Structures are given as structure tokens and as C-alpha cells.
CSV table of C-alpha atoms in Angstrom, one decimal:
chain,number,residue,atom,x,y,z
X,1,MET,CA,-5.9,-9.5,-42.9
X,2,ALA,CA,-9.1,-10.0,-44.5
X,3,ALA,CA,-11.5,-12.0,-42.1
X,4,LYS,CA,-12.2,-15.5,-42.4
X,5,GLN,CA,-15.4,-16.2,-44.5
X,6,LEU,CA,-17.6,-18.0,-42.6
X,7,LYS,CA,-20.5,-20.7,-44.6
X,8,GLU,CA,-23.6,-21.5,-43.8
X,9,PHE,CA,-24.6,-25.8,-43.1
X,10,THR,CA,-27.9,-27.5,-42.6
X,11,LEU,CA,-27.5,-30.0,-39.5
X,12,GLU,CA,-27.7,-32.7,-41.9
X,13,GLU,CA,-24.7,-31.5,-43.4
X,14,VAL,CA,-22.7,-31.3,-40.0
X,15,ALA,CA,-24.3,-34.6,-39.0
X,16,GLN,CA,-22.1,-36.6,-41.4
X,17,HIS,CA,-18.4,-35.4,-39.9
X,18,ASN,CA,-18.8,-37.4,-36.4
X,19,LYS,CA,-15.6,-39.6,-37.4
X,20,PRO,CA,-12.2,-38.6,-35.4
X,21,ASP,CA,-10.1,-37.6,-38.0
X,22,ASP,CA,-13.3,-35.9,-39.9
X,23,LEU,CA,-14.9,-34.2,-36.5
X,24,TRP,CA,-17.9,-31.4,-36.2
X,25,VAL,CA,-19.5,-29.7,-33.5
X,26,ILE,CA,-22.1,-26.9,-33.5
X,27,ILE,CA,-21.9,-24.9,-29.9
X,28,ASP,CA,-24.9,-22.0,-30.1
X,29,VAL,CA,-25.8,-21.9,-33.9
X,30,LYS,CA,-21.9,-22.3,-34.7
X,31,VAL,CA,-19.8,-25.0,-36.5
X,32,TYR,CA,-16.2,-25.9,-35.6
X,33,ASN,CA,-13.7,-28.0,-37.0
X,34,ILE,CA,-12.4,-30.2,-34.2
X,35,SER,CA,-10.4,-32.4,-36.3
X,36,GLN,CA,-6.6,-31.8,-35.3
X,37,PHE,CA,-7.7,-29.6,-32.3
X,38,LYS,CA,-9.2,-33.8,-31.0
X,39,ASP,CA,-5.8,-34.6,-29.8
X,40,LEU,CA,-5.4,-31.1,-27.1
X,41,HIS,CA,-8.3,-31.6,-26.1
X,42,PRO,CA,-7.8,-31.2,-21.7
X,43,GLY,CA,-10.4,-33.7,-21.6
X,44,GLY,CA,-9.4,-36.1,-23.8
X,45,ILE,CA,-10.8,-37.3,-27.2
X,46,ALA,CA,-13.2,-39.0,-26.2
X,47,VAL,CA,-15.5,-36.8,-24.9
X,48,LEU,CA,-15.5,-35.4,-28.6
X,49,ILE,CA,-16.3,-38.6,-30.7
X,50,ASP,CA,-19.5,-39.8,-28.3
X,51,GLU,CA,-22.0,-40.0,-30.2
X,52,GLU,CA,-25.0,-36.9,-28.5
X,53,VAL,CA,-21.3,-34.7,-29.4
X,54,ALA,CA,-19.4,-35.8,-32.7
X,55,GLY,CA,-21.9,-34.0,-35.3
X,56,LYS,CA,-24.3,-33.0,-33.5
X,57,ASP,CA,-25.1,-30.0,-31.4
X,58,ALA,CA,-22.7,-29.8,-28.2
X,59,THR,CA,-24.0,-26.3,-26.4
X,60,ASP,CA,-25.8,-28.3,-23.1
X,61,ALA,CA,-22.6,-30.7,-23.2
X,62,PHE,CA,-20.1,-27.6,-23.7
X,63,TYR,CA,-21.4,-25.2,-21.3
X,64,GLY,CA,-22.4,-28.3,-18.5
X,65,LEU,CA,-18.1,-28.1,-18.9
X,66,HIS,CA,-16.9,-24.8,-20.0
X,67,ARG,CA,-16.7,-20.9,-19.4
X,68,HIS,CA,-18.4,-19.2,-22.8
X,69,GLU,CA,-14.4,-17.5,-22.6
X,70,VAL,CA,-12.8,-20.4,-23.6
X,71,LEU,CA,-15.1,-20.0,-26.9
X,72,GLU,CA,-13.6,-16.0,-27.0
X,73,GLY,CA,-10.2,-17.3,-26.8
X,74,LEU,CA,-8.2,-16.7,-30.7
X,75,GLN,CA,-6.9,-20.3,-30.9
X,76,TYR,CA,-10.3,-21.9,-30.8
X,77,LYS,CA,-12.3,-18.8,-32.5
X,78,ARG,CA,-9.9,-19.9,-35.2
X,79,LEU,CA,-11.8,-23.1,-35.2
X,80,GLN,CA,-15.1,-21.9,-36.4
X,81,ILE,CA,-15.7,-22.6,-40.2
X,82,GLY,CA,-19.3,-21.5,-40.0
X,83,THR,CA,-22.7,-21.4,-38.7
X,84,ILE,CA,-26.1,-23.2,-38.9
X,85,LYS,CA,-28.3,-21.9,-42.2
X,86,GLY,CA,-31.4,-19.8,-41.0
X,87,GLN,CA,-30.2,-19.7,-36.8
X,88,LYS,CA,-29.2,-16.8,-35.1
X,89,SER,CA,-26.7,-17.2,-31.6
X,90,VAL,CA,-28.1,-16.7,-28.5
X,91,ILE,CA,-24.9,-16.6,-26.6
X,92,HIS,CA,-23.3,-13.3,-27.2
X,93,ASP,CA,-19.4,-12.6,-25.8
X,94,HIS,CA,-18.7,-10.6,-22.8
X,95,VAL,CA,-19.3,-6.5,-24.2
X,96,VAL,CA,-17.2,-4.3,-22.1
X,97,GLY,CA,-19.1,-1.8,-19.3
X,98,GLU,CA,-22.1,-4.4,-19.8
X,99,VAL,CA,-24.5,-4.4,-17.3
X,100,SER,CA,-25.5,-8.3,-16.4
X,101,LYS,CA,-29.1,-9.1,-17.5
X,102,VAL,CA,-29.1,-12.0,-14.5
X,103,PRO,CA,-31.5,-11.1,-11.6
X,104,TYR,CA,-29.8,-9.6,-8.8
X,105,ALA,CA,-26.3,-10.2,-10.4
X,106,GLU,CA,-26.4,-5.8,-10.0
X,107,PRO,CA,-28.0,-3.5,-7.7
X,108,THR,CA,-31.5,-2.3,-8.4
X,109,TRP,CA,-31.0,1.4,-9.5
X,110,LEU,CA,-28.8,-0.8,-12.5
X,111,THR,CA,-31.9,-2.5,-13.2
X,112,PRO,CA,-33.8,-1.4,-15.7
X,113,GLY,CA,-37.3,-0.7,-14.9
X,114,TYR,CA,-36.5,0.1,-10.9
X,115,HIS,CA,-36.4,3.0,-9.5
X,116,SER,CA,-33.7,4.4,-6.3
X,117,PRO,CA,-33.8,7.8,-4.4
X,118,TYR,CA,-29.9,8.0,-4.5
X,119,TYR,CA,-29.0,7.6,-7.9
X,120,SER,CA,-29.1,9.7,-10.9
X,121,ASP,CA,-28.3,9.4,-14.8
X,122,ASN,CA,-25.0,10.4,-13.9
X,123,HIS,CA,-23.8,7.9,-11.8
X,124,ARG,CA,-25.1,4.9,-13.7
X,125,GLU,CA,-23.2,7.2,-17.0
X,126,PHE,CA,-19.7,6.9,-14.3
X,127,GLN,CA,-20.9,3.4,-13.4
X,128,LYS,CA,-20.8,2.5,-16.6
X,129,ALA,CA,-17.8,4.1,-17.5
X,130,VAL,CA,-15.9,2.8,-14.9
X,131,ARG,CA,-16.6,-1.0,-15.3
X,132,SER,CA,-15.6,0.0,-19.4
X,133,PHE,CA,-12.3,0.8,-17.3
X,134,ILE,CA,-12.3,-2.4,-15.4
X,135,ASP,CA,-13.0,-5.0,-18.1
X,136,GLU,CA,-10.9,-3.5,-20.5
X,137,VAL,CA,-7.7,-2.0,-18.1
X,138,VAL,CA,-7.6,-4.0,-15.2
X,139,TYR,CA,-8.9,-7.2,-16.2
X,140,GLU,CA,-6.7,-8.8,-17.6
X,141,ASP,CA,-3.4,-7.6,-15.7
X,142,ALA,CA,-5.6,-8.6,-12.1
X,143,GLN,CA,-5.6,-12.0,-13.6
X,144,ALA,CA,-1.8,-12.1,-14.6
X,145,ARG,CA,-1.3,-10.8,-11.5
X,146,GLU,CA,-3.0,-13.4,-9.2
X,147,GLU,CA,-1.0,-15.8,-10.9
X,148,ASP,CA,2.5,-14.5,-10.4
X,149,GLY,CA,1.6,-12.1,-7.1
X,150,LYS,CA,3.5,-9.4,-8.8
X,151,GLN,CA,2.1,-5.8,-7.8
X,152,PRO,CA,0.1,-3.8,-11.1
X,153,SER,CA,1.5,-3.3,-14.3
X,154,GLN,CA,2.5,0.3,-14.3
X,155,PHE,CA,0.3,0.2,-17.4
X,156,VAL,CA,-3.0,-0.2,-15.5
X,157,LEU,CA,-1.0,2.1,-12.8
X,158,ASP,CA,-0.4,4.8,-15.6
X,159,ASN,CA,-4.5,5.1,-17.1
X,160,MET,CA,-5.3,5.4,-13.5
X,161,THR,CA,-3.1,8.3,-12.9
X,162,ASP,CA,-5.1,10.0,-16.5
X,163,THR,CA,-8.2,9.3,-15.3
X,164,ASN,CA,-7.8,10.1,-12.0
X,165,LEU,CA,-9.1,7.0,-10.9
X,166,HIS,CA,-7.0,7.2,-7.6
X,167,ALA,CA,-8.0,10.8,-6.5
X,168,MET,CA,-11.3,9.7,-6.9
X,169,ARG,CA,-10.8,6.7,-4.4
X,170,MET,CA,-10.2,8.9,-1.6
X,171,GLY,CA,-14.3,10.6,-1.6
X,172,PRO,CA,-14.4,14.1,-2.6
X,173,GLY,CA,-12.6,16.7,-1.0
X,174,LYS,CA,-9.9,19.6,-1.5
X,175,HIS,CA,-7.0,16.6,-4.0
X,176,LEU,CA,-9.8,16.8,-6.5
X,177,GLN,CA,-9.7,20.4,-7.7
X,178,GLY,CA,-8.9,21.5,-10.8
X,179,LEU,CA,-8.4,17.9,-11.9
X,180,ILE,CA,-10.7,15.8,-14.7
X,181,LEU,CA,-12.7,13.3,-13.5
X,182,MET,CA,-13.2,9.7,-16.1
X,183,GLY,CA,-13.2,12.5,-18.9
X,184,GLY,CA,-15.4,14.7,-17.3
X,185,ILE,CA,-18.4,13.0,-16.3
X,186,VAL,CA,-17.8,13.7,-13.0
X,187,LYS,CA,-17.3,17.3,-11.3
X,188,PRO,CA,-15.1,17.8,-8.6
X,189,GLU,CA,-18.0,19.4,-6.8
X,190,GLU,CA,-20.0,17.6,-6.7
X,191,GLY,CA,-18.7,15.2,-4.3
X,192,THR,CA,-20.3,12.0,-5.7
X,193,LEU,CA,-17.9,9.8,-5.3
X,194,GLY,CA,-17.7,9.0,-1.4
X,195,GLY,CA,-14.8,6.7,-0.8
X,196,THR,CA,-11.1,6.5,0.2
X,197,VAL,CA,-8.3,3.9,0.4
X,198,ILE,CA,-6.9,3.4,3.8
X,199,GLY,CA,-3.3,4.6,4.3
X,200,LEU,CA,-3.9,8.1,2.8
X,201,PRO,CA,-6.9,9.6,4.2
X,202,PRO,CA,-4.8,10.2,7.5
X,203,VAL,CA,-2.3,12.2,5.6
X,204,LEU,CA,-4.4,14.2,3.8
X,205,ASN,CA,-6.8,15.0,6.4
X,206,PHE,CA,-4.6,15.3,9.0
X,207,GLY,CA,-1.1,16.4,7.3
X,208,SER,CA,0.9,19.3,6.6
X,209,GLU,CA,0.5,21.5,4.1
X,210,GLU,CA,4.5,21.0,3.6
X,211,LEU,CA,3.7,17.1,3.7
X,212,LYS,CA,1.1,17.1,2.0
X,213,ALA,CA,2.8,18.8,-0.9
X,214,LYS,CA,5.6,15.9,-0.8
X,215,VAL,CA,3.8,13.1,-0.6
X,216,VAL,CA,-0.3,13.8,-2.0
X,217,PRO,CA,1.3,14.4,-5.6
X,218,ASP,CA,2.8,11.3,-6.5
X,219,VAL,CA,0.6,8.6,-4.4
X,220,LEU,CA,-2.1,9.9,-6.1
X,221,ALA,CA,0.0,9.8,-9.7
X,222,GLY,CA,1.2,6.2,-8.8
X,223,LYS,CA,4.2,6.7,-8.5
X,224,LYS,CA,4.2,5.5,-5.1
X,225,PHE,CA,2.4,3.8,-2.4
X,226,ILE,CA,1.4,3.9,1.0
X,227,CYS,CA,0.1,2.1,3.5
X,228,LEU,CA,-2.1,2.2,6.8
X,229,ALA,CA,-0.1,0.1,9.8
X,230,ILE,CA,-1.6,-0.3,12.8
X,231,SER,CA,-2.1,-3.8,13.4
X,232,GLU,CA,0.7,-5.7,15.3
X,233,ALA,CA,1.4,-9.4,16.8
X,234,GLN,CA,0.5,-8.3,20.4
X,235,ALA,CA,-2.6,-5.6,19.2
X,236,GLY,CA,-5.3,-6.2,16.3
X,237,SER,CA,-8.8,-4.9,16.9
X,238,ASP,CA,-7.2,-3.6,20.6
X,239,VAL,CA,-5.9,-0.5,19.0
X,240,MET,CA,-4.8,0.3,22.9
X,241,GLY,CA,-2.5,-2.3,22.6
X,242,LEU,CA,0.0,-0.7,20.0
X,243,GLN,CA,3.8,-1.6,21.1
X,244,THR,CA,5.5,0.1,18.5
X,245,THR,CA,6.7,3.4,20.3
X,246,ALA,CA,7.8,6.7,18.9
X,247,LYS,CA,10.8,8.4,21.4
X,248,LEU,CA,11.7,12.3,20.4
X,249,SER,CA,15.2,12.6,19.9
X,250,GLU,CA,17.3,15.1,22.3
X,251,ASP,CA,17.3,18.3,20.3
X,252,GLY,CA,12.8,17.6,19.9
X,253,LYS,CA,13.0,17.6,16.1
X,254,GLU,CA,12.4,13.9,15.1
X,255,TRP,CA,10.5,10.9,16.6
X,256,ILE,CA,13.2,7.4,16.7
X,257,ILE,CA,11.1,4.7,15.6
X,258,ASN,CA,11.2,1.3,17.4
X,259,GLY,CA,8.6,-1.7,16.7
X,260,SER,CA,6.9,-3.7,14.5
X,261,LYS,CA,3.7,-4.0,12.3
X,262,LYS,CA,1.8,-7.4,11.0
X,263,TRP,CA,-0.5,-8.3,8.3
X,264,ILE,CA,0.1,-4.9,6.5
X,265,THR,CA,-1.8,-4.4,3.0
X,266,ASN,CA,0.5,-3.0,1.1
X,267,ALA,CA,3.9,-3.4,3.0
X,268,THR,CA,5.7,-4.9,0.5
X,269,PHE,CA,6.1,-2.4,-2.1
X,270,ALA,CA,4.9,0.7,0.3
X,271,ASP,CA,7.3,4.0,0.0
X,272,TYR,CA,5.2,5.4,3.2
X,273,PHE,CA,3.5,3.9,6.3
X,274,THR,CA,1.0,5.4,8.3
X,275,VAL,CA,2.2,4.3,11.6
X,276,GLY,CA,0.4,4.0,14.5
X,277,CYS,CA,2.8,4.8,17.9
X,278,ARG,CA,3.2,4.8,21.6
X,279,THR,CA,4.6,7.6,22.6
X,280,ASP,CA,4.2,9.0,26.1
X,281,ASP,CA,1.2,11.2,25.7
X,282,GLY,CA,-1.1,8.7,24.7
X,283,LEU,CA,-1.4,6.7,20.8
X,284,THR,CA,0.5,9.1,18.2
X,285,VAL,CA,-0.2,8.5,14.1
X,286,ILE,CA,2.8,8.9,11.7
X,287,LEU,CA,4.1,9.1,8.9
X,288,VAL,CA,7.0,7.4,7.6
X,289,GLU,CA,8.9,6.7,4.8
X,290,ARG,CA,10.9,4.0,3.4
X,291,GLY,CA,14.2,4.0,4.6
X,292,PRO,CA,17.5,2.9,6.8
X,293,GLY,CA,15.9,1.0,9.9
X,294,VAL,CA,12.6,-0.3,7.8
X,295,GLU,CA,12.6,-3.5,6.4
X,296,THR,CA,9.3,-5.2,5.0
X,297,ARG,CA,8.9,-9.5,4.4
X,298,GLN,CA,5.8,-10.6,2.6
X,299,ILE,CA,3.8,-12.6,4.6
X,300,LYS,CA,1.7,-15.6,2.9
X,301,THR,CA,-1.7,-15.7,4.0
X,302,SER,CA,-4.9,-17.1,2.1
X,303,ASP,CA,-5.2,-13.4,-0.2
X,304,SER,CA,-3.7,-12.6,-3.2
X,305,THR,CA,0.2,-11.5,-2.7
X,306,ILE,CA,-0.6,-9.2,-5.1
X,307,ALA,CA,-1.9,-7.4,-2.2
X,308,GLY,CA,1.8,-7.1,-1.0
X,309,THR,CA,0.4,-8.3,2.7
X,310,GLY,CA,3.8,-7.8,4.8
X,311,TYR,CA,5.7,-7.5,8.3
X,312,VAL,CA,7.1,-4.6,9.2
X,313,THR,CA,9.9,-4.0,11.3
X,314,PHE,CA,10.8,-0.1,12.7
X,315,ASP,CA,14.6,-0.3,14.3
X,316,ASP,CA,15.7,3.3,15.6
X,317,VAL,CA,14.2,5.1,12.8
X,318,ARG,CA,14.5,8.8,12.7
X,319,VAL,CA,11.3,10.3,10.9
X,320,PRO,CA,10.9,14.0,11.0
X,321,VAL,CA,8.2,15.3,13.9
X,322,GLY,CA,6.6,17.1,10.8
X,323,ASN,CA,5.6,13.7,9.8
X,324,THR,CA,3.4,13.9,12.5
X,325,LEU,CA,-0.5,13.7,12.2
X,326,GLY,CA,-2.5,14.9,14.0
X,327,GLU,CA,-2.1,16.2,17.4
X,328,VAL,CA,0.9,14.3,19.8
X,329,GLY,CA,-1.3,11.9,22.0
X,330,GLY,CA,-4.1,12.4,19.8
X,331,GLY,CA,-3.7,9.6,17.3
X,332,ILE,CA,-6.6,7.1,18.6
X,333,PHE,CA,-8.8,9.6,16.7
X,334,VAL,CA,-6.9,9.8,13.6
X,335,ILE,CA,-7.2,5.9,13.8
X,336,LEU,CA,-10.9,5.8,14.6
X,337,SER,CA,-12.0,8.4,11.9
X,338,ASN,CA,-9.5,6.5,9.2
X,339,PHE,CA,-11.5,3.2,10.5
X,340,ASN,CA,-14.7,4.3,9.3
X,341,HIS,CA,-14.5,5.0,5.4
X,342,GLU,CA,-12.0,2.1,5.8
X,343,ARG,CA,-14.6,-0.4,7.1
X,344,TRP,CA,-17.1,1.1,4.7
X,345,VAL,CA,-14.6,0.5,1.8
X,346,MET,CA,-15.0,-3.2,2.6
X,347,CYS,CA,-18.8,-3.2,3.2
X,348,CYS,CA,-18.9,-1.7,-0.1
X,349,SER,CA,-17.0,-4.3,-1.8
X,350,SER,CA,-18.0,-7.1,-0.1
X,351,ALA,CA,-22.1,-6.0,-1.7
X,352,SER,CA,-20.4,-6.1,-4.9
X,353,SER,CA,-19.0,-9.7,-4.6
X,354,GLN,CA,-22.0,-11.3,-3.6
X,355,ARG,CA,-23.7,-10.0,-5.9
X,356,SER,CA,-21.2,-11.6,-8.2
X,357,ILE,CA,-21.3,-14.9,-6.6
X,358,ILE,CA,-25.1,-14.5,-7.7
X,359,ASP,CA,-24.0,-13.9,-11.2
X,360,GLU,CA,-22.1,-17.1,-10.7
X,361,CYS,CA,-24.8,-19.6,-9.3
X,362,LEU,CA,-27.8,-18.5,-11.2
X,363,LYS,CA,-25.5,-18.8,-14.4
X,364,TRP,CA,-24.5,-22.7,-13.5
X,365,THR,CA,-27.5,-23.7,-11.9
X,366,ASN,CA,-29.4,-23.1,-15.4
X,367,GLN,CA,-27.5,-24.6,-17.5
X,368,ARG,CA,-25.9,-27.2,-15.8
X,369,LYS,CA,-27.7,-30.6,-15.5
X,370,ALA,CA,-27.3,-33.6,-13.3
X,371,PHE,CA,-30.5,-36.1,-12.6
X,372,GLY,CA,-31.8,-35.3,-16.3
X,373,GLN,CA,-32.6,-31.5,-15.5
X,374,PRO,CA,-31.0,-28.4,-14.3
X,375,LEU,CA,-29.8,-28.3,-10.9
X,376,ILE,CA,-31.8,-25.0,-11.0
X,377,SER,CA,-34.7,-27.7,-10.8
X,378,GLN,CA,-33.6,-28.9,-7.4
X,379,PRO,CA,-35.0,-27.2,-4.0
X,380,VAL,CA,-32.6,-27.1,-2.0
X,381,ILE,CA,-30.3,-25.6,-4.7
X,382,ARG,CA,-33.7,-22.9,-4.7
X,383,SER,CA,-32.8,-22.4,-1.1
X,384,LYS,CA,-29.8,-21.9,-1.1
X,385,ILE,CA,-29.8,-19.5,-4.0
X,386,ALA,CA,-33.1,-17.7,-2.2
X,387,GLY,CA,-30.5,-17.4,0.9
X,388,MET,CA,-27.6,-15.7,-0.8
X,389,ILE,CA,-30.1,-13.0,-2.9
X,390,SER,CA,-31.6,-11.8,0.2
X,391,ARG,CA,-28.3,-11.3,2.0
X,392,ALA,CA,-27.1,-9.4,-0.6
X,393,GLU,CA,-30.1,-6.9,-0.9
X,394,SER,CA,-30.3,-6.5,2.9
X,395,VAL,CA,-26.7,-5.5,2.7
X,396,GLN,CA,-26.9,-3.1,-0.7
X,397,SER,CA,-30.1,-1.8,1.6
X,398,TRP,CA,-28.0,-1.0,4.6
X,399,LEU,CA,-24.9,-0.1,2.8
X,400,GLU,CA,-26.8,2.3,0.8
X,401,ASN,CA,-28.6,4.3,4.2
X,402,ILE,CA,-25.5,5.1,5.9
X,403,THR,CA,-23.3,5.6,2.2
X,404,TYR,CA,-26.6,8.4,2.1
X,405,GLN,CA,-25.6,9.7,6.0
X,406,MET,CA,-22.3,9.7,5.0
X,407,THR,CA,-23.0,12.5,2.2
X,408,HIS,CA,-24.9,14.7,4.8
X,409,MET,CA,-22.1,14.7,7.5
X,410,THR,CA,-18.6,15.9,8.1
X,411,TYR,CA,-15.6,14.1,8.9
X,412,ARG,CA,-16.4,15.1,12.9
X,413,GLN,CA,-20.1,14.1,12.4
X,414,GLN,CA,-19.1,10.4,10.8
X,415,ALA,CA,-17.1,10.0,13.0
X,416,GLN,CA,-19.7,10.9,16.5
X,417,LYS,CA,-22.6,9.1,14.6
X,418,LEU,CA,-21.5,6.0,11.8
X,419,THR,CA,-19.0,4.2,14.2
X,420,GLY,CA,-21.1,1.8,15.6
X,421,PRO,CA,-23.8,1.4,12.2
X,422,ILE,CA,-20.7,1.1,10.2
X,423,ALA,CA,-19.0,-1.1,12.2
X,424,PHE,CA,-22.2,-3.8,12.6
X,425,LEU,CA,-22.6,-3.7,8.9
X,426,LYS,CA,-19.1,-4.6,8.1
X,427,SER,CA,-19.2,-7.0,10.9
X,428,TYR,CA,-23.3,-8.1,8.8
X,429,SER,CA,-21.9,-7.6,5.5
X,430,THR,CA,-18.7,-10.6,6.0
X,431,GLN,CA,-21.3,-12.6,7.5
X,432,CYS,CA,-23.3,-12.6,4.9
X,433,ALA,CA,-20.3,-13.4,2.5
X,434,GLN,CA,-18.8,-16.0,4.4
X,435,ASP,CA,-22.3,-17.7,3.8
X,436,THR,CA,-22.7,-17.2,0.6
X,437,ALA,CA,-19.3,-18.7,-0.5
X,438,ARG,CA,-20.2,-21.8,1.5
X,439,ASP,CA,-23.3,-22.2,-0.4
X,440,ALA,CA,-21.9,-21.6,-3.3
X,441,VAL,CA,-19.2,-24.1,-2.9
X,442,GLN,CA,-21.6,-26.0,-2.4
X,443,ILE,CA,-23.4,-25.4,-5.3
X,444,PHE,CA,-21.0,-25.9,-7.8
X,445,GLY,CA,-19.8,-29.1,-6.3
X,446,GLY,CA,-15.9,-30.3,-6.7
X,447,ARG,CA,-15.7,-27.3,-9.2
X,448,GLY,CA,-15.9,-24.7,-6.5
X,449,ILE,CA,-12.9,-26.0,-4.8
X,450,THR,CA,-10.8,-25.8,-7.9
X,451,LYS,CA,-8.8,-23.1,-9.5
X,452,THR,CA,-9.1,-22.7,-12.9
X,453,GLY,CA,-12.2,-23.3,-15.1
X,454,MET,CA,-16.2,-23.5,-14.5
X,455,GLY,CA,-15.8,-22.8,-10.7
X,456,LYS,CA,-12.4,-20.6,-10.7
X,457,PHE,CA,-14.0,-17.5,-9.1
X,458,ILE,CA,-16.3,-18.9,-6.5
X,459,GLU,CA,-13.0,-20.6,-5.6
X,460,HIS,CA,-10.8,-17.9,-5.3
X,461,TYR,CA,-14.1,-16.0,-3.9
X,462,TYR,CA,-14.0,-18.8,-0.5
X,463,ARG,CA,-10.5,-18.4,-0.5
X,464,ILE,CA,-10.3,-15.2,0.6
X,465,VAL,CA,-13.5,-14.5,2.2
X,466,THR,CA,-12.0,-15.2,5.4
X,467,PHE,CA,-9.5,-12.4,5.2
X,468,ASP,CA,-12.1,-9.6,4.4
X,469,ALA,CA,-13.7,-10.7,7.9
X,470,LEU,CA,-10.6,-9.9,10.1
X,471,LEU,CA,-10.2,-6.8,8.2
X,472,GLY,CA,-10.8,-3.4,10.0
X,473,GLY,CA,-11.7,-5.6,12.6
X,474,ALA,CA,-13.0,-8.8,13.7
X,475,GLU,CA,-16.6,-9.6,13.2
X,476,ASP,CA,-17.4,-10.3,16.6
X,477,VAL,CA,-14.9,-7.3,17.7
X,478,LEU,CA,-17.6,-5.1,15.6
X,479,ALA,CA,-20.5,-6.1,16.8
X,480,ASP,CA,-19.4,-5.7,20.5
X,481,LEU,CA,-18.8,-2.5,18.8
X,482,GLY,CA,-21.9,-1.2,17.8
X,483,VAL,CA,-23.6,-2.3,20.6
X,484,ARG,CA,-21.3,-0.3,23.1
X,485,GLN,CA,-21.5,2.5,20.9
X,486,ALA,CA,-25.5,2.1,21.5
X,487,ILE,CA,-25.2,2.3,25.2
X,488,ARG,CA,-23.2,5.1,24.9
X,489,ALA,CA,-26.1,7.1,23.4
X,490,MET,CA,-28.6,5.2,25.4
X,491,PRO,CA,-30.7,7.8,27.1
X,492,THR,CA,-30.4,8.7,31.1
X,493,LYS,CA,-33.8,8.6,31.7
X,494,ALA,CA,-35.2,5.4,29.2
X,495,ARG,CA,-37.2,3.1,31.4
X,496,LEU,CA,-39.6,0.8,30.6
């Protein structure tokens, strides 16, 4: 089908179409005929026939009420009939993989004119490829799944498999050998992709070769799902208080597991469960495959149901002893080693999310007018945004420093030296996030607590940010862990 030919109009020509049955408006030099649309307008007809809108340039009025993505919809693009003669559009549609030009919406290493000792052009090339993948493959499915609560579609999982994103999320290691990563942008041996998910690393780092051969390929291919099952109703941050038990069978060939786990991410659709159990020799971590005696049910939390958060029960579940991860009785090392990477991932997510909120707030306060002026002209608004920026920059700097240390330490060295710093950063970053979420709602007002429209991302962030504050350990518990780690490292002869 040939593209619709758009005409050019003068402002005077558009101004003549200002009646309910002949209604045109201008938005960013684009001319729209909304004569047939006016009865469908969610906000009613009155706003469209207002003398400041009908036949006029309604750009400010439109962006004071709507997100730009509204105009990207095909049903609204069809309403455009032309442009204003001699003028050019200054607001463009979203560009796939684009880096935001809003100040502080991106870390400095992605901001033109700034420098970083940590990142190279290869990192930037990789970042652009991943963001383009999110825009093209993940975003629409994520929004749909947020609404229906189902797990990610197979289309997304298959595309992640094709680019080996599942494997890259696990960070550098032997599991990447021989794989083509993101079309070859990153080589497996470069080890530039420090990251992880929380259920599979114990299998990769502590499982037998036979177990890894059975489990890892299907999980990395998106054919099977895995979750980390540590928390219980009786024991959250208190890992040593776990009550789920694992007893050896009489022939010593199987574990018999009984107990329950609560608030487990991925639980409702997981095929494998990395389970912390109490055994005769202490804590032991065991990989349990979904089967007889394993039951899951959904727990509704402030987070999206797409997280698959669930309650898991084990009723005389028999598991081969070959599924033991690490040494029998050595589970605390397995669990704590995994916590470092789990918390680090959450810090990365928090740093990124806080910048997204800054992006939203700076755009909104510049386009929204109150008391006859843009919101950003109000000192109290600027003060709130100053706090957001300061917090985001401090989290980013601390995160980059810790990440640099991780890339120069072995897994065991990380467990020894970074447990405290990562605990501090996790506690600090989610405290910052909660402050930023609260201020963002104040800036957006009623829109900040509305699930659709201008403030939909603010509402979502405010709703789930407290969930992030608990994952991997409550803020106070992690802060205390950091101090206790520091006390352990105190030199015995230190005196004032």
C-alpha cells in the first residue's frame, strides 16, 4: 500500500477548522483531523473544542496530558493529514536502541563527552545491541505479561536463546565456551559480562559434571526454568534458621526432603528448585526437580505476577544424592557465595531503574505547566530532582567500583572480601530507590498512582520498589552484615 501523501498547510488554513464537525489540531507541526475522533476521545469533547485547542497549535496542551507514544499508535497516525508549511518537527518517535539525551538519565560512560576508566567502545557496542534487543523483542511482551501475569512468551525466550542472552546473564565462565554471543560482539574469553541469575549459579559452581550436563543446556536454551528456594515462613534473612529437612534414605542413595519455602521467585513455573535444607551435618543445598511431592502455588505480592512468586511445599520428595550442590553440610558457603551475585544483580537493576525515573521526572517537569509555568520552575521540584540525581550518581559510582573488584577476584576472594561491601551497596541502593520513588510520586501527583497514562511507570516503580528492598535480604539486615564483616577484619592491635 502506498504511503499517504501529506499536504502542507499554513497556520491560518488550520485555524479555519475549529468547529465540532470540522476539527483540526496541530501537534509538533503535524496537522491532525480529529473530526471523527472527537466522540471517541477518552477525555470527552469539551477539551478538543476549547478555543485554545480547536484549530490551534495544541502541542503544549497535548503533552501536558499524554505520553508521546500515543501518537505512535497506528490508529492515531491515520488521523494526520499534513504538516505546517515551513516548519520542522522537533519531537521524534522512539528510536530502537537509542540512548537518552536527558541529563543524568544515562550513566556518564554512555554520555557523549564524558570518560570512564572501566568501559570501552566494545562495551558501548554491546550495550546498544542489548538495548535494541529489549526494544524490539522484550518490551511489548513485557507490557502484555504485566497485564495478564503470565510467564514470558516463548518468542522472547527463543530469541534470547538465539543470541545466547540466557548464558550471558550467568556471567563469564566455561558455560560460554564455543558460543556466539550477541552476534559476535563479545567473545566468551573476554569475560566482560559479569552478571548472574540466582537459581542456576549454584549448579554451575558446585554441581557435578553429570548434573550440569543434564540441567544447564535446557535452562540456558529457555526450555526449562530454575529458581532459588531458600526463604521460609520461619526463616527469611536468618538462613541458619531454615527448617526444611533432607534425610538420607536407608540405602544412602537418595535424599528425602520435607518442608516448605515462601516468596520464591519463578516458583510457579520452575522445573528445578535450588533448595537450602537442614541435614544431620548442617545446611546442605540440593537441586530438586519438579515431580511427585513438589507443589507450588502463587503468592500475590506488590510485584508483578510475572515474577512467578510462589509458595513451595516438599512432601517426602526423593532426590538422588548426586543432586547435592557442594559438600554435605557446606551449604552455607554455597548460599552465601550465591548471595553476593544475587545482590549485585539487584544493585545493577536499582541503579538503572533510578535513572529511568530521573528521565521520566525531568521530561514531565519540563512539559507540565502549573500556576502558568513549567513545574521545573518550582524550587521544591528542583530540590527533589537534585536528590534523585545525587542518589543515582552515588549508587552508580559505588557499583562500578565493586564491579571492577569482582572482575579481578576469584569466586572465593569475592566471598571473602566483597560480602560486606555488596551488602552495604544493596541496602543503600534500595533505600535510595525508595526515596526516589516517593519523590517521583509527589512530582507526578495523581498520575503517579495511576496505572495508565503519563505516570504509569512511576506508579509501577513505586509499587514494586519495596519488593526490591527485601529481595536478597532486608536493608537493616544487610547493613548489619556489612558492619559485622568490617569488625571481623579489624586489626587486633588497632587503637586510637
